[in-house]
Amino acid sequence: MVAELISVGTEILLGNIVNTNAAYLAEKCALLGLSLYHQSVVGDNEARMEDTIRRALERSDVVILTGGLGPTKDDLTKEVTAKVFGKELYEDARTKERIQEFFNRLHSKGKITRNNWKQALVPEGAIVIENQNGTAPGLIVTGEEGTEYEGKRAILIPGPPNECIPMFETQIAPYLSGLQPEGIYSCMVKVCSIGESRAETMVADLMDAQTNPTLAPYAKTGEVHFRITAKAKDEKTAEQLMAPMVQELKNRFGDYIYTTKEEVTLEEAVVHMLEERHMTVTTAESCTGGLLSGRLINVPGASSVLNEAHVTYSNEAKERILHVPHEILVQYGAVSEETARAMAEGACKVSGADASIAVTGIAGPDGGTPEKPVGLVYIGCTVKGKTKVERCCFTGNRQKNREYAVARGLILLREMLLEAK
């Protein structure tokens, strides 16, 4: 089944807001086994919107439209879609009731403006999808037998992500899944400590021979994720199909795999390793300025392993808080292997932690020299008295350099924890 996405809104077309809905829906459609060949963005113009919808319906089975379902005059998605399918609009009593209930919950009784009732108008014969987070319902419009778009479907979803995503997850995804002859199921294998090119080379033969299940790599910051996807009549059968592929990846990547659960992050895996070993960790950050400790604190229950963290941006702070020797800073500089080592070891001593990660570098865009260019970062890690320092040269902007440094710091800690077991 072929699907197509249309994002409605002049604010998207002009770049005033980032089109996150399209990225989210494209990924979800792929996971549902839908073929996605086209995406479009159209402004709030009736003629251009009609042309875009008609063109999409001519080449796709399902057209998913987001946005343009609000109460104002420039919200035209529903009206134009009804026109394309040759359907009249009528006031849906249940939707009107829900709009009233929504305003009552907001203590806005009596303040509903007339144009709000525009959202209670729906195309005849449409499936109305209740919106648990707003006033505009979702709609599924199907072409009638004998009409120009017989059997074609248009699915209309509110634009705000906090309305779009829950509606798709809970109601539209199950509907689309039901249209497929087989269900689509997937699992994830997440790998770190290895680059994308090498990781893909290690599974090239599996990808060349894939049929069902399929294998697809995705590069993330400092990581590579492999999604295994199977078509099957039910989840149990899909799991049986995917199990040999998962095992083969385990055979090939071994400890490079940090999880086979999609919801588990790298920082979560590291925190769990520390918990299992009854160990604590601290951080000593310069150029990352708390980004590393923030990643760890993202994990619920991180307080069981992280008691304190240090941001020592200046040389004075490195000396005073971490006891980095003044001589090291003078002789080698703040961005050096020697300073990273002293930061990591000092952090363990002052905190009493079993492990530490230290980061010092030049994130940019200024401050680099021929000897120490922008993107040069030293990462030190101490685990049970043993210290390693890694020299990294990143090539992104300031934010990306900091993000890569954080990811590499977590990976280095994980590697040393594995060595120490």
Coordinates of C-alpha atoms in Angstrom, one line a residue:
M1 CA 0.0 0.0 0.0
V2 CA 1.4 3.4 -1.0
A3 CA 1.1 6.3 1.3
E4 CA 1.8 10.0 0.9
L5 CA 2.3 12.8 3.4
I6 CA 1.0 16.4 2.9
S7 CA 2.0 19.0 5.5
V8 CA -0.4 22.0 5.4
G9 CA 0.6 25.5 6.6
T10 CA 2.3 28.6 5.2
E11 CA 4.3 28.8 8.4
I12 CA 5.9 25.4 7.4
L13 CA 6.4 26.4 3.8
L14 CA 8.2 29.6 4.8
G15 CA 10.4 27.8 7.4
N16 CA 8.9 29.6 10.4
I17 CA 8.4 26.3 12.2
V18 CA 10.3 23.0 11.8
N19 CA 8.2 20.2 10.2
T20 CA 8.7 17.5 12.9
N21 CA 5.4 15.8 12.0
A22 CA 6.6 14.7 8.6
A23 CA 9.8 13.1 10.0
Y24 CA 7.7 11.3 12.7
L25 CA 5.0 10.1 10.3
A26 CA 7.5 9.0 7.6
E27 CA 9.2 6.7 10.1
K28 CA 6.0 5.3 11.5
C29 CA 4.6 4.7 8.0
A30 CA 7.7 2.7 7.2
L31 CA 7.3 0.6 10.3
L32 CA 3.7 -0.1 9.3
G33 CA 4.9 -1.5 6.0
L34 CA 3.6 1.4 3.9
S35 CA 5.5 2.4 0.8
L36 CA 6.2 6.2 1.0
Y37 CA 7.4 7.8 -2.3
H38 CA 6.3 11.5 -1.9
Q39 CA 6.0 14.2 0.7
S40 CA 4.6 17.7 0.1
V41 CA 4.3 21.0 1.9
V42 CA 1.5 23.3 0.8
G43 CA 0.5 26.7 2.1
D44 CA -2.9 27.9 3.2
N45 CA -4.2 28.4 -0.3
E46 CA -7.3 26.7 -1.5
A47 CA -6.4 26.2 -5.2
R48 CA -2.9 25.0 -4.5
M49 CA -4.1 22.7 -1.7
E50 CA -6.7 21.1 -4.0
D51 CA -4.1 20.5 -6.7
T52 CA -1.7 19.0 -4.2
I53 CA -4.4 16.6 -2.7
R54 CA -5.6 15.5 -6.2
R55 CA -2.1 14.8 -7.4
A56 CA -1.4 12.8 -4.2
L57 CA -4.6 10.7 -4.6
E58 CA -3.8 9.9 -8.2
R59 CA -0.5 8.1 -7.2
S60 CA -1.1 6.9 -3.7
D61 CA -3.7 4.8 -1.8
V62 CA -3.6 6.7 1.4
V63 CA -2.9 10.4 1.8
I64 CA -2.1 11.7 5.3
L65 CA -2.6 15.4 5.8
T66 CA -1.4 17.3 8.9
G67 CA -2.5 20.8 9.9
G68 CA -5.1 23.2 8.7
L69 CA -7.9 21.9 10.9
G70 CA -8.2 24.9 13.2
P71 CA -11.1 27.3 13.6
T72 CA -9.8 30.2 11.5
K73 CA -10.6 31.1 7.9
D74 CA -7.2 30.0 6.6
D75 CA -7.7 26.5 8.0
L76 CA -8.9 24.9 4.9
T77 CA -7.7 21.2 4.9
K78 CA -11.1 19.7 5.8
E79 CA -13.1 21.9 3.4
V80 CA -10.7 21.3 0.4
T81 CA -10.5 17.5 1.1
A82 CA -14.4 17.3 1.2
K83 CA -14.5 19.2 -2.1
V84 CA -12.0 16.8 -3.7
F85 CA -14.0 13.8 -2.6
G86 CA -17.3 15.4 -3.6
K87 CA -18.7 15.4 0.0
E88 CA -20.8 17.9 1.9
L89 CA -20.0 19.0 5.4
Y90 CA -22.4 18.6 8.3
E91 CA -22.3 19.4 12.0
D92 CA -21.3 16.3 14.0
A93 CA -23.2 16.4 17.3
R94 CA -20.6 14.3 19.2
T95 CA -17.7 16.5 18.1
K96 CA -19.6 19.7 19.1
E97 CA -20.3 18.2 22.5
R98 CA -16.5 17.4 22.9
I99 CA -15.6 20.9 22.0
Q100 CA -17.9 22.2 24.6
E101 CA -16.5 19.8 27.2
F102 CA -12.9 20.9 26.3
F103 CA -13.7 24.5 26.9
N104 CA -15.5 23.6 30.1
R105 CA -12.4 21.9 31.4
L106 CA -10.4 25.0 30.7
H107 CA -13.0 27.0 32.7
S108 CA -13.9 28.9 29.5
K109 CA -17.7 28.3 29.6
G110 CA -19.5 30.9 27.6
K111 CA -16.2 32.1 25.9
I112 CA -16.5 29.8 22.9
T113 CA -16.3 32.0 19.8
R114 CA -18.5 31.2 16.8
N115 CA -15.6 30.1 14.7
N116 CA -14.8 27.3 17.1
W117 CA -17.9 25.4 15.9
K118 CA -16.3 25.3 12.5
Q119 CA -14.3 22.4 13.9
A120 CA -17.5 20.4 14.5
L121 CA -18.2 20.3 10.7
V122 CA -17.1 17.0 9.2
P123 CA -17.4 15.5 5.6
E124 CA -20.4 13.1 5.2
G125 CA -19.4 9.5 5.6
A126 CA -16.1 10.3 7.3
I127 CA -14.8 8.4 10.3
V128 CA -14.4 10.9 13.1
I129 CA -11.3 10.4 15.4
E130 CA -11.7 12.0 18.8
N131 CA -8.9 14.3 19.9
Q132 CA -8.0 13.7 23.5
N133 CA -5.6 16.8 23.5
G134 CA -7.4 19.5 21.6
T135 CA -10.6 20.5 19.8
A136 CA -10.0 19.5 16.2
P137 CA -11.0 15.9 15.5
G138 CA -9.1 13.7 13.1
L139 CA -10.9 12.5 10.0
I140 CA -10.7 9.6 7.7
V141 CA -12.4 10.2 4.3
T142 CA -12.8 7.4 1.8
G143 CA -13.7 7.7 -1.9
E144 CA -17.1 6.1 -2.6
E145 CA -17.6 3.3 -5.2
G146 CA -18.0 4.7 -8.7
T147 CA -16.3 8.1 -7.9
E148 CA -13.1 9.5 -9.1
Y149 CA -11.1 8.4 -6.1
E150 CA -12.9 5.1 -5.3
G151 CA -11.2 3.3 -2.5
K152 CA -8.7 6.0 -1.9
R153 CA -8.3 7.4 1.7
A154 CA -7.4 10.8 3.1
I155 CA -6.5 10.9 6.7
L156 CA -6.6 14.3 8.3
I157 CA -4.7 14.9 11.6
P158 CA -4.3 18.1 13.7
G159 CA -1.0 19.9 13.2
P160 CA 0.2 20.5 16.8
P161 CA 2.6 17.6 17.6
N162 CA 1.1 17.1 21.1
E163 CA -2.2 16.3 19.3
C164 CA -0.8 14.7 16.1
I165 CA 1.4 12.1 17.8
P166 CA -1.0 10.7 20.4
M167 CA -3.8 10.5 17.8
F168 CA -1.6 8.6 15.4
E169 CA -0.2 6.3 18.0
T170 CA -3.5 5.3 19.6
Q171 CA -6.0 5.4 16.7
I172 CA -4.6 6.0 13.2
A173 CA -1.7 3.5 13.3
P174 CA -4.0 0.6 14.3
Y175 CA -6.4 1.6 11.5
L176 CA -3.6 1.6 8.9
S177 CA -2.2 -1.7 10.3
G178 CA -5.7 -3.2 9.8
L179 CA -5.6 -2.3 6.1
Q180 CA -2.4 -4.4 5.6
P181 CA -2.7 -8.1 4.8
E182 CA 0.1 -8.8 7.2
G183 CA 1.4 -7.0 10.3
I184 CA 4.7 -5.3 10.4
Y185 CA 6.9 -5.8 13.5
S186 CA 10.3 -4.7 14.3
C187 CA 13.1 -4.7 16.9
M188 CA 16.2 -2.7 17.4
V189 CA 19.8 -3.6 18.0
K190 CA 22.0 -0.7 19.2
V191 CA 25.7 -0.7 18.7
C192 CA 28.4 1.7 20.0
S193 CA 32.3 1.8 20.0
I194 CA 32.2 1.2 16.2
G195 CA 31.7 3.6 13.3
E196 CA 28.9 3.5 10.8
S197 CA 31.0 2.4 7.8
R198 CA 32.6 -0.5 9.6
A199 CA 29.3 -1.6 11.1
E200 CA 27.6 -1.6 7.8
T201 CA 30.5 -3.5 6.2
M202 CA 30.1 -6.2 8.9
V203 CA 26.5 -6.8 7.9
A204 CA 26.8 -6.2 4.1
D205 CA 26.1 -9.9 3.3
L206 CA 23.1 -10.0 5.6
M207 CA 21.6 -6.9 3.8
D208 CA 22.3 -8.3 0.4
A209 CA 20.5 -11.6 1.2
Q210 CA 17.6 -10.0 3.2
T211 CA 14.0 -10.9 2.3
N212 CA 11.9 -11.3 5.4
P213 CA 13.0 -10.1 7.9
T214 CA 14.9 -7.0 6.6
L215 CA 17.8 -5.2 8.2
A216 CA 18.5 -1.5 8.0
P217 CA 21.2 0.6 9.7
Y218 CA 20.7 4.1 11.1
A219 CA 23.6 6.3 12.2
K220 CA 23.1 8.2 15.4
T221 CA 25.5 10.5 17.3
G222 CA 28.3 8.1 18.3
E223 CA 26.1 5.1 17.7
V224 CA 24.7 2.8 15.0
H225 CA 21.3 1.3 15.3
F226 CA 20.1 -1.7 13.3
R227 CA 16.3 -2.1 12.8
I228 CA 15.1 -5.6 12.0
T229 CA 11.6 -5.7 10.5
A230 CA 9.4 -8.7 9.7
K231 CA 6.1 -9.2 8.0
A232 CA 4.0 -11.8 9.7
K233 CA 0.4 -12.8 10.6
D234 CA 1.1 -12.0 14.3
E235 CA 3.7 -10.8 16.7
K236 CA 4.8 -14.2 17.9
T237 CA 5.5 -15.4 14.3
A238 CA 7.4 -12.1 13.6
E239 CA 9.6 -12.7 16.7
Q240 CA 10.4 -16.2 15.5
L241 CA 11.5 -14.7 12.1
M242 CA 13.6 -12.0 13.7
A243 CA 15.3 -14.1 16.3
P244 CA 18.0 -15.7 14.0
M245 CA 18.9 -12.2 12.7
V246 CA 19.2 -10.8 16.2
Q247 CA 21.4 -13.7 17.2
E248 CA 23.6 -13.3 14.2
L249 CA 24.2 -9.6 15.0
K250 CA 25.1 -10.6 18.6
N251 CA 27.6 -13.1 17.2
R252 CA 29.2 -10.5 15.0
F253 CA 29.1 -7.4 17.3
G254 CA 29.4 -9.0 20.7
D255 CA 30.0 -6.4 23.4
Y256 CA 29.6 -3.6 20.9
I257 CA 25.8 -4.1 21.4
Y258 CA 24.6 -2.2 24.4
T259 CA 20.9 -3.1 24.1
T260 CA 18.3 -4.9 22.0
K261 CA 15.5 -2.8 23.3
E262 CA 14.4 0.2 21.3
E263 CA 13.5 2.4 24.3
V264 CA 16.9 2.0 26.0
T265 CA 19.3 4.8 25.5
L266 CA 23.1 4.7 25.8
E267 CA 23.1 6.6 29.0
E268 CA 20.5 4.3 30.5
A269 CA 22.6 1.3 29.6
V270 CA 25.6 2.8 31.3
V271 CA 23.6 3.7 34.4
H272 CA 22.3 0.1 34.6
M273 CA 25.9 -1.2 34.2
L274 CA 26.9 0.9 37.2
E275 CA 23.9 -0.2 39.2
E276 CA 24.7 -3.9 38.5
R277 CA 28.3 -3.4 39.7
H278 CA 27.2 -1.3 42.7
M279 CA 29.5 1.5 41.5
T280 CA 29.2 5.3 41.5
V281 CA 30.3 7.8 38.9
T282 CA 31.1 11.5 38.8
T283 CA 31.8 13.9 35.9
A284 CA 34.4 16.6 35.4
E285 CA 33.4 18.8 32.4
S286 CA 35.0 21.8 30.7
C287 CA 33.8 22.3 27.1
T288 CA 30.7 20.2 27.6
G289 CA 29.5 22.4 30.5
G290 CA 27.2 20.0 32.2
L291 CA 25.9 18.3 29.0
L292 CA 27.4 15.0 30.0
S293 CA 26.0 15.0 33.6
G294 CA 22.7 16.1 32.1
R295 CA 22.6 12.9 29.9
L296 CA 23.1 10.8 32.9
I297 CA 20.5 12.6 34.9
N298 CA 18.0 12.0 32.1
V299 CA 17.8 8.4 33.3
P300 CA 15.2 7.8 36.1
G301 CA 17.0 6.6 39.2
A302 CA 20.4 8.0 38.2
S303 CA 20.8 9.3 41.7
S304 CA 21.7 5.8 42.7
V305 CA 25.0 6.1 40.8
L306 CA 25.6 9.8 40.4
N307 CA 26.1 11.7 43.6
E308 CA 27.8 14.8 42.3
A309 CA 29.1 16.4 39.1
H310 CA 31.6 19.1 38.4
V311 CA 31.7 21.8 35.7
T312 CA 35.2 23.3 35.8
Y313 CA 35.3 25.6 32.8
S314 CA 38.2 27.8 33.9
N315 CA 41.7 26.7 34.8
E316 CA 41.2 28.2 38.3
A317 CA 38.2 25.9 38.8
K318 CA 40.2 22.8 37.6
E319 CA 42.9 23.6 40.2
R320 CA 40.6 24.5 43.0
I321 CA 37.9 21.8 42.6
L322 CA 39.7 18.9 40.9
H323 CA 43.2 19.6 42.2
V324 CA 44.7 19.6 38.8
P325 CA 48.3 20.6 39.3
H326 CA 49.1 24.1 38.3
E327 CA 52.3 22.9 36.6
I328 CA 50.3 20.6 34.2
L329 CA 48.1 23.5 33.1
V330 CA 51.1 25.7 32.5
Q331 CA 53.2 23.1 30.7
Y332 CA 50.5 21.3 28.7
G333 CA 47.5 23.6 28.7
A334 CA 43.9 23.0 29.6
V335 CA 43.2 21.0 26.4
S336 CA 45.7 18.2 26.8
E337 CA 46.0 14.5 27.6
E338 CA 47.7 15.3 30.9
T339 CA 44.9 17.7 32.0
A340 CA 42.2 15.2 31.0
R341 CA 43.9 12.5 33.1
A342 CA 44.3 14.8 36.1
M343 CA 40.7 15.9 35.8
A344 CA 39.4 12.3 35.8
E345 CA 41.6 11.2 38.6
G346 CA 40.9 14.3 40.7
A347 CA 37.2 14.0 40.2
C348 CA 37.3 10.5 41.7
K349 CA 39.3 11.6 44.6
V350 CA 37.3 14.6 45.6
S351 CA 33.9 12.8 45.2
G352 CA 34.9 9.3 46.4
A353 CA 33.3 7.9 43.3
D354 CA 34.3 4.5 41.8
A355 CA 34.4 6.0 38.3
S356 CA 34.7 9.3 36.5
I357 CA 34.5 10.9 33.0
A358 CA 36.4 14.1 32.3
V359 CA 36.1 16.2 29.1
T360 CA 38.3 19.1 28.1
G361 CA 38.5 20.5 24.6
I362 CA 37.9 23.3 22.0
A363 CA 34.2 23.2 21.0
G364 CA 34.5 26.3 18.7
P365 CA 33.8 28.2 16.7
D366 CA 36.8 30.2 18.0
G367 CA 39.8 29.3 20.1
G368 CA 41.6 26.9 17.8
T369 CA 45.3 26.9 16.8
P370 CA 47.2 24.9 14.2
E371 CA 48.5 22.7 17.1
K372 CA 45.1 22.5 18.8
P373 CA 42.3 23.0 16.3
V374 CA 38.6 23.5 16.9
G375 CA 37.1 20.1 17.6
L376 CA 40.0 18.8 19.5
V377 CA 38.7 17.1 22.7
Y378 CA 40.5 14.9 25.3
I379 CA 38.3 12.5 27.2
G380 CA 39.6 10.9 30.4
C381 CA 38.0 8.1 32.2
T382 CA 38.9 6.5 35.5
V383 CA 37.4 3.2 36.7
K384 CA 38.6 1.7 40.0
G385 CA 41.9 3.5 39.9
K386 CA 42.7 2.8 36.2
T387 CA 42.7 5.8 33.8
K388 CA 42.5 6.0 30.1
V389 CA 42.6 9.2 28.0
E390 CA 41.3 9.4 24.4
R391 CA 42.1 12.1 21.9
C392 CA 39.2 13.0 19.6
C393 CA 39.1 15.4 16.6
F394 CA 35.4 16.3 15.9
T395 CA 34.4 18.3 12.8
G396 CA 31.0 19.7 13.6
N397 CA 29.8 23.0 14.9
R398 CA 30.0 24.0 18.6
Q399 CA 26.9 22.1 19.6
K400 CA 27.7 18.9 17.6
N401 CA 31.3 18.8 18.9
R402 CA 29.9 18.9 22.5
E403 CA 27.3 16.2 21.7
Y404 CA 29.9 14.0 20.1
A405 CA 32.2 14.5 23.1
V406 CA 29.4 13.5 25.5
A407 CA 28.5 10.4 23.5
R408 CA 32.2 9.4 23.3
G409 CA 32.6 9.9 27.0
L410 CA 29.7 7.6 27.8
I411 CA 31.1 5.0 25.4
L412 CA 34.6 5.2 26.9
L413 CA 33.1 4.6 30.4
R414 CA 31.1 1.6 29.1
E415 CA 34.2 0.1 27.5
M416 CA 36.2 0.5 30.8
L417 CA 33.4 -1.0 32.8
L418 CA 33.4 -4.0 30.5
E419 CA 37.1 -4.4 30.9
A420 CA 36.8 -4.2 34.7
K421 CA 34.2 -6.9 35.1

